[in-house]
C-alpha positions as a Python dict, from the first residue, in 0.01 Angstrom:
ca = {
    (1, 'M'): (0, 0, 0),
    (2, 'G'): (-342, -31, -156),
    (3, 'N'): (-464, 176, -449),
    (4, 'H'): (-752, 375, -303),
    (5, 'S'): (-863, 496, -643),
    (6, 'H'): (-991, 145, -723),
    (7, 'G'): (-1243, 131, -438),
    (8, 'G'): (-1612, 108, -497),
    (9, 'P'): (-1840, 411, -493),
    (10, 'N'): (-1976, 309, -154),
    (11, 'E'): (-1638, 233, -1),
    (12, 'P'): (-1439, 489, 196),
    (13, 'G'): (-1130, 627, 29),
    (14, 'T'): (-1281, 648, -320),
    (15, 'V'): (-1110, 928, -518),
    (16, 'A'): (-1253, 1079, -833),
    (17, 'T'): (-988, 1150, -1095),
    (18, 'A'): (-993, 1392, -1384),
    (19, 'G'): (-1177, 1264, -1686),
    (20, 'Q'): (-1392, 1011, -1500),
    (21, 'D'): (-1759, 1022, -1571),
    (22, 'N'): (-1844, 1005, -1205),
    (23, 'P'): (-2157, 1169, -1065),
    (24, 'E'): (-1972, 1226, -735),
    (25, 'Q'): (-1686, 1416, -900),
    (26, 'F'): (-1646, 1780, -786),
    (27, 'R'): (-1716, 2024, -1061),
    (28, 'D'): (-1585, 2376, -1104),
    (29, 'P'): (-1857, 2596, -954),
    (30, 'G'): (-1742, 2896, -1157),
    (31, 'L'): (-1771, 3254, -1044),
    (32, 'P'): (-2059, 3351, -819),
    (33, 'P'): (-2335, 3559, -979),
    (34, 'H'): (-2271, 3930, -972),
    (35, 'R'): (-2474, 4119, -712),
    (36, 'P'): (-2521, 4483, -803),
    (37, 'R'): (-2451, 4745, -539),
    (38, 'L'): (-2682, 5029, -450),
    (39, 'A'): (-2467, 5276, -644),
    (40, 'D'): (-2495, 5052, -953),
    (41, 'T'): (-2874, 5083, -965),
    (42, 'D'): (-2956, 5410, -790),
    (43, 'P'): (-2823, 5733, -951),
    (44, 'V'): (-2879, 5921, -626),
    (45, 'A'): (-2663, 5674, -432),
    (46, 'E'): (-2401, 5692, -705),
    (47, 'K'): (-2384, 6069, -679),
    (48, 'R'): (-2369, 6051, -301),
    (49, 'A'): (-2076, 5809, -316),
    (50, 'E'): (-1897, 6036, -561),
    (51, 'R'): (-1935, 6331, -323),
    (52, 'Q'): (-1811, 6119, -31),
    (53, 'V'): (-1497, 6021, -221),
    (54, 'S'): (-1432, 6381, -319),
    (55, 'L'): (-1486, 6491, 41),
    (56, 'L'): (-1220, 6245, 159),
    (57, 'F'): (-975, 6385, -97),
    (58, 'I'): (-1059, 6737, 24),
    (59, 'V'): (-985, 6620, 381),
    (60, 'S'): (-641, 6516, 254),
    (61, 'I'): (-587, 6863, 103),
    (62, 'L'): (-693, 7031, 429),
    (63, 'G'): (-457, 6804, 622),
    (64, 'T'): (-167, 6916, 404),
    (65, 'L'): (-263, 7281, 452),
    (66, 'L'): (-278, 7223, 830),
    (67, 'F'): (76, 7089, 811),
    (68, 'F'): (193, 7404, 627),
    (69, 'V'): (30, 7637, 880),
    (70, 'S'): (180, 7459, 1180),
    (71, 'Y'): (520, 7427, 1013),
    (72, 'F'): (563, 7787, 899),
    (73, 'V'): (358, 7985, 1153),
    (74, 'I'): (395, 7807, 1487),
    (75, 'G'): (748, 7687, 1409),
    (76, 'H'): (895, 8034, 1464),
    (77, 'T'): (820, 8031, 1837),
    (78, 'T'): (1038, 7882, 2109),
    (79, 'S'): (806, 7811, 2401),
    (80, 'I'): (748, 7451, 2505),
    (81, 'A'): (368, 7492, 2482),
    (82, 'D'): (391, 7616, 2123),
    (83, 'L'): (627, 7335, 2026),
    (84, 'R'): (389, 7078, 2170),
    (85, 'L'): (104, 7237, 1977),
    (86, 'Q'): (313, 7239, 1661),
    (87, 'N'): (408, 6872, 1696),
    (88, 'M'): (44, 6778, 1749),
    (89, 'L'): (-71, 6976, 1445),
    (90, 'L'): (212, 6842, 1228),
    (91, 'G'): (110, 6489, 1319),
    (92, 'L'): (-259, 6551, 1262),
    (93, 'G'): (-194, 6727, 931),
    (94, 'T'): (23, 6444, 801),
    (95, 'A'): (-225, 6181, 923),
    (96, 'F'): (-525, 6347, 756),
    (97, 'A'): (-326, 6406, 436),
    (98, 'M'): (-236, 6038, 402),
    (99, 'L'): (-557, 5898, 548),
    (100, 'G'): (-781, 6106, 323),
    (101, 'I'): (-614, 5974, 8),
    (102, 'G'): (-606, 5613, 127),
    (103, 'V'): (-963, 5594, 254),
    (104, 'G'): (-1089, 5791, -45),
    (105, 'I'): (-938, 5548, -296),
    (106, 'V'): (-1070, 5247, -104),
    (107, 'H'): (-1419, 5397, -85),
    (108, 'W'): (-1405, 5483, -454),
    (109, 'T'): (-1309, 5126, -541),
    (110, 'K'): (-1577, 4965, -324),
    (111, 'T'): (-1866, 5188, -425),
    (112, 'L'): (-1810, 5319, -779),
    (113, 'M'): (-1557, 5112, -971),
    (114, 'P'): (-1688, 4798, -1143),
    (115, 'D'): (-1672, 4498, -910),
    (116, 'H'): (-1761, 4211, -1145),
    (117, 'E'): (-1508, 3930, -1171),
    (118, 'W'): (-1376, 3752, -1476),
    (119, 'V'): (-1097, 3514, -1565),
    (120, 'Q'): (-862, 3595, -1851),
    (121, 'E'): (-575, 3382, -1966),
    (122, 'R'): (-259, 3591, -1994),
    (123, 'H'): (23, 3529, -2236),
    (124, 'E'): (348, 3694, -2326),
    (125, 'I'): (304, 4020, -2514),
    (126, 'T'): (517, 3997, -2825),
    (127, 'K'): (317, 4108, -3126),
    (128, 'E'): (215, 4460, -3214),
    (129, 'E'): (-148, 4352, -3202),
    (130, 'D'): (-95, 4230, -2846),
    (131, 'R'): (60, 4561, -2747),
    (132, 'A'): (-237, 4743, -2895),
    (133, 'E'): (-465, 4511, -2703),
    (134, 'A'): (-276, 4588, -2381),
    (135, 'A'): (-310, 4962, -2444),
    (136, 'Q'): (-681, 4913, -2505),
    (137, 'M'): (-705, 4727, -2174),
    (138, 'V'): (-550, 5025, -1993),
    (139, 'N'): (-803, 5254, -2159),
    (140, 'D'): (-1083, 5020, -2057),
    (141, 'I'): (-961, 5029, -1698),
    (142, 'L'): (-964, 5410, -1702),
    (143, 'D'): (-1314, 5407, -1846),
    (144, 'E'): (-1438, 5160, -1588),
    (145, 'S'): (-1282, 5356, -1301),
    (146, 'G'): (-1499, 5650, -1403),
    (147, 'I'): (-1213, 5899, -1363),
    (148, 'K'): (-1285, 6051, -1703),
    (149, 'R'): (-1653, 6110, -1644),
    (150, 'R'): (-1623, 6207, -1276),
    (151, 'P'): (-1437, 6543, -1282),
    (152, 'L'): (-1505, 6614, -914),
    (153, 'I'): (-1324, 6299, -803),
    (154, 'R'): (-1050, 6345, -1061),
    (155, 'N'): (-974, 6704, -966),
    (156, 'T'): (-979, 6650, -590),
    (157, 'L'): (-758, 6341, -628),
    (158, 'I'): (-507, 6533, -838),
    (159, 'G'): (-502, 6812, -580),
    (160, 'A'): (-455, 6575, -289),
    (161, 'M'): (-182, 6374, -465),
    (162, 'A'): (0, 6690, -572),
    (163, 'L'): (7, 6841, -222),
    (164, 'A'): (68, 6526, -17),
    (165, 'P'): (445, 6489, -92),
    (166, 'I'): (525, 6858, -29),
    (167, 'P'): (542, 6833, 355),
    (168, 'A'): (811, 6566, 325),
    (169, 'I'): (1012, 6797, 98),
    (170, 'F'): (1007, 7077, 355),
    (171, 'M'): (1098, 6843, 640),
    (172, 'F'): (1394, 6697, 450),
    (173, 'R'): (1497, 7051, 354),
    (174, 'D'): (1574, 7117, 721),
    (175, 'L'): (1848, 6853, 699),
    (176, 'D'): (2029, 7051, 428),
    (177, 'T'): (2369, 7168, 553),
    (178, 'S'): (2515, 7266, 215),
    (179, 'K'): (2519, 7635, 311),
    (180, 'L'): (2728, 7569, 622),
    (181, 'S'): (3104, 7565, 614),
    (182, 'A'): (3299, 7272, 750),
    (183, 'N'): (3389, 7469, 1062),
    (184, 'E'): (3026, 7564, 1121),
    (185, 'M'): (2924, 7199, 1098),
    (186, 'V'): (3191, 7104, 1353),
    (187, 'D'): (3080, 7387, 1581),
    (188, 'R'): (2720, 7269, 1571),
    (189, 'L'): (2820, 6920, 1679),
    (190, 'R'): (3103, 6993, 1922),
    (191, 'Y'): (3058, 7326, 2097),
    (192, 'T'): (2801, 7453, 2348),
    (193, 'M'): (2735, 7775, 2542),
    (194, 'W'): (2970, 7673, 2820),
    (195, 'D'): (3286, 7879, 2837),
    (196, 'K'): (3535, 8011, 3088),
    (197, 'D'): (3368, 8182, 3390),
    (198, 'V'): (3011, 8106, 3272),
    (199, 'R'): (2806, 8053, 3586),
    (200, 'L'): (2609, 7735, 3652),
    (201, 'V'): (2245, 7827, 3716),
    (202, 'R'): (1944, 7619, 3809),
    (203, 'D'): (1706, 7499, 3540),
    (204, 'P'): (1456, 7656, 3487),
    (205, 'S'): (1476, 7938, 3746),
    (206, 'G'): (1817, 8067, 3634),
    (207, 'L'): (1941, 8117, 3992),
    (208, 'P'): (2320, 8082, 4032),
    (209, 'I'): (2451, 7801, 4248),
    (210, 'K'): (2707, 7834, 4529),
    (211, 'A'): (2930, 7542, 4621),
    (212, 'S'): (2778, 7552, 4970),
    (213, 'D'): (2433, 7483, 4820),
    (214, 'V'): (2538, 7141, 4691),
    (215, 'Q'): (2529, 6869, 4955),
    (216, 'I'): (2649, 6509, 4926),
    (217, 'G'): (2377, 6305, 4758),
    (218, 'S'): (2203, 6606, 4603),
    (219, 'A'): (2154, 6658, 4230),
    (220, 'F'): (2080, 6977, 4036),
    (221, 'H'): (1961, 7027, 3679),
    (222, 'V'): (2185, 7302, 3546),
    (223, 'I'): (2205, 7530, 3243),
    (224, 'P'): (2457, 7803, 3151),
    (225, 'E'): (2384, 8156, 3264),
    (226, 'G'): (2229, 8362, 2986),
    (227, 'L'): (2046, 8074, 2821),
    (228, 'N'): (1704, 8185, 2949),
    (229, 'E'): (1755, 8529, 2790),
    (230, 'M'): (1803, 8386, 2441),
    (231, 'H'): (1528, 8426, 2181),
    (232, 'E'): (1664, 8244, 1876),
    (233, 'G'): (1793, 7888, 1899),
    (234, 'K'): (1730, 7863, 2271),
    (235, 'L'): (1606, 7505, 2270),
    (236, 'N'): (1885, 7384, 2045),
    (237, 'E'): (2146, 7534, 2275),
    (238, 'K'): (1975, 7396, 2581),
    (239, 'A'): (1962, 7050, 2426),
    (240, 'K'): (2342, 7052, 2407),
    (241, 'A'): (2429, 7239, 2728),
    (242, 'V'): (2208, 7085, 2999),
    (243, 'V'): (2411, 6943, 3286),
    (244, 'L'): (2363, 6734, 3598),
    (245, 'L'): (2545, 6870, 3903),
    (246, 'M'): (2611, 6632, 4195),
    (247, 'R'): (2834, 6598, 4497),
    (248, 'L'): (2992, 6284, 4635),
    (249, 'D'): (3269, 6191, 4873),
    (250, 'P'): (3602, 6276, 4702),
    (251, 'S'): (3755, 5959, 4847),
    (252, 'K'): (3516, 5751, 4632),
    (253, 'M'): (3609, 5926, 4307),
    (254, 'Q'): (3841, 5766, 4052),
    (255, 'I'): (4003, 6066, 3883),
    (256, 'S'): (4197, 6042, 3557),
    (257, 'P'): (4526, 6229, 3511),
    (258, 'G'): (4456, 6583, 3395),
    (259, 'R'): (4113, 6599, 3558),
    (260, 'E'): (4229, 6660, 3913),
    (261, 'N'): (4098, 7018, 3916),
    (262, 'W'): (3776, 6956, 3723),
    (263, 'H'): (3571, 6923, 4042),
    (264, 'V'): (3517, 7133, 4356),
    (265, 'N'): (3548, 6923, 4671),
    (266, 'G'): (3356, 6636, 4512),
    (267, 'I'): (3111, 6858, 4320),
    (268, 'V'): (3108, 6735, 3959),
    (269, 'A'): (2912, 6833, 3649),
    (270, 'Y'): (2833, 6597, 3360),
    (271, 'S'): (2635, 6633, 3041),
    (272, 'K'): (2274, 6528, 3082),
    (273, 'I'): (2256, 6399, 2722),
    (274, 'C'): (2293, 6022, 2688),
    (275, 'T'): (2568, 5913, 2450),
    (276, 'H'): (2343, 5649, 2294),
    (277, 'V'): (2066, 5838, 2111),
    (278, 'G'): (2051, 6163, 2309),
    (279, 'C'): (1781, 6100, 2567),
    (280, 'P'): (1803, 6304, 2891),
    (281, 'V'): (1980, 6119, 3172),
    (282, 'A'): (1776, 6226, 3472),
    (283, 'L'): (1771, 5934, 3718),
    (284, 'Y'): (2035, 5946, 3993),
    (285, 'E'): (2077, 5657, 4238),
    (286, 'Q'): (2218, 5820, 4546),
    (287, 'Q'): (2340, 5503, 4714),
    (288, 'T'): (2513, 5346, 4414),
    (289, 'H'): (2615, 5677, 4249),
    (290, 'H'): (2470, 5556, 3920),
    (291, 'L'): (2307, 5770, 3653),
    (292, 'L'): (2041, 5597, 3444),
    (293, 'C'): (1897, 5681, 3105),
    (294, 'P'): (1523, 5592, 3105),
    (295, 'C'): (1508, 5530, 2729),
    (296, 'H'): (1734, 5226, 2685),
    (297, 'Q'): (1865, 5172, 3039),
    (298, 'S'): (2222, 5286, 2978),
    (299, 'T'): (2389, 5320, 3319),
    (300, 'F'): (2684, 5546, 3405),
    (301, 'D'): (2901, 5522, 3717),
    (302, 'L'): (2957, 5864, 3869),
    (303, 'T'): (3255, 5743, 4074),
    (304, 'Q'): (3431, 5636, 3751),
    (305, 'E'): (3380, 5965, 3566),
    (306, 'C'): (3042, 5846, 3433),
    (307, 'K'): (3186, 5543, 3259),
    (308, 'V'): (2926, 5319, 3091),
    (309, 'I'): (2869, 5009, 3304),
    (310, 'F'): (2552, 4884, 3137),
    (311, 'G'): (2345, 4945, 2826),
    (312, 'P'): (2402, 5048, 2464),
    (313, 'A'): (2568, 5389, 2523),
    (314, 'G'): (2896, 5420, 2336),
    (315, 'H'): (3109, 5610, 2584),
    (316, 'A'): (3110, 5803, 2911),
    (317, 'L'): (2913, 6122, 2964),
    (318, 'P'): (3130, 6430, 2889),
    (319, 'Q'): (3245, 6609, 3204),
    (320, 'L'): (3222, 6986, 3240),
    (321, 'P'): (3529, 7128, 3418),
    (322, 'I'): (3409, 7358, 3700),
    (323, 'T'): (3555, 7582, 3967),
    (324, 'I'): (3432, 7865, 4194),
    (325, 'D'): (3452, 8240, 4135),
    (326, 'P'): (3552, 8497, 4402),
    (327, 'D'): (3188, 8518, 4515),
    (328, 'G'): (3168, 8146, 4582),
    (329, 'F'): (2947, 8065, 4281),
    (330, 'L'): (3015, 7764, 4062),
    (331, 'V'): (3145, 7852, 3716),
    (332, 'A'): (3271, 7657, 3417),
    (333, 'Q'): (3642, 7647, 3338),
    (334, 'S'): (3576, 7582, 2969),
    (335, 'D'): (3342, 7400, 2737),
    (336, 'F'): (3314, 7019, 2743),
    (337, 'Q'): (3639, 6855, 2634),
    (338, 'S'): (3455, 6605, 2414),
    (339, 'P'): (3137, 6643, 2205),
    (340, 'V'): (2809, 6590, 2385),
    (341, 'G'): (2529, 6366, 2267),
    (342, 'P'): (2517, 6044, 2064),
    (343, 'S'): (2838, 5895, 1931),
    (344, 'Y'): (2940, 5949, 1572),
    (345, 'W'): (3230, 5831, 1360),
    (346, 'E'): (3449, 6145, 1385),
    (347, 'R'): (3416, 6181, 1757),
    (348, 'G'): (3722, 6278, 1956),
    (349, 'E'): (3872, 6516, 2209),
    (350, 'L'): (3842, 6888, 2136),
}
């Protein structure tokens, strides 16, 4: 292989090496000349930029206050419309709180902080003089940022940074279960409003259901009687107790020992809450007798006691034992015999 570095200046492949006195050698162009910004030369523009940065920090503070208002005021209601409004305001409040700080700091950096470039060789800090020099550098940075001589920016930034983490504290506080006993924790996870002789009623009308109302191939969204009259904790109870009621040919049902009397002439009731992550199972394929979860496509076979036949769900949907009362209305025999909702490590029969 030839040595291309020995070619002539007019020959292709000529390479200039370090130390050669070659007019064609590339030289270090250095840093480009500094171009002052408008705020560097115009005091009015500088003041305007300072007010803009402070305004962005104030937007962050207002976003945090919006979060507080929606969390503490609207959060005490139970209607779906109010919950939707609360979720929207919580999201907007958090977004403005974080966005105001982020955009404000970026705008501050681009318009007011020094933007000239320099190259400084760094070395290991070992001597006391070097430590003093490092401390002086930090002070220089603070001086150049202008935070000392710009009280409006400083104060609004401190306010925004102090308030921004507080919403997270209140949200994580809701996860605190230290005041609950072990039995209360188990009750929250395992038990619902269903109990002996509680009627099955339509959701959301609350009308009771007779066995004669349920035809083969039909499906009803069901809640326990009395749920609609609740004022506190209604949505939490509904999230655990909602049921799908269906009827199929008893000859197609594969019934486990001990569950022979859990249905009424092919009328069966199963939890509507998917055992994967708790999405509502609301799609019923009449011909295949399959229940589908729209979130992650878990599929349950109604003829096999809602056994999982596809998807990430961990186990079958819990079955609600039902019977009929003397008036012909469908009622529960008891609560679910296994916990509803997503799987967890201490799951088991009740």
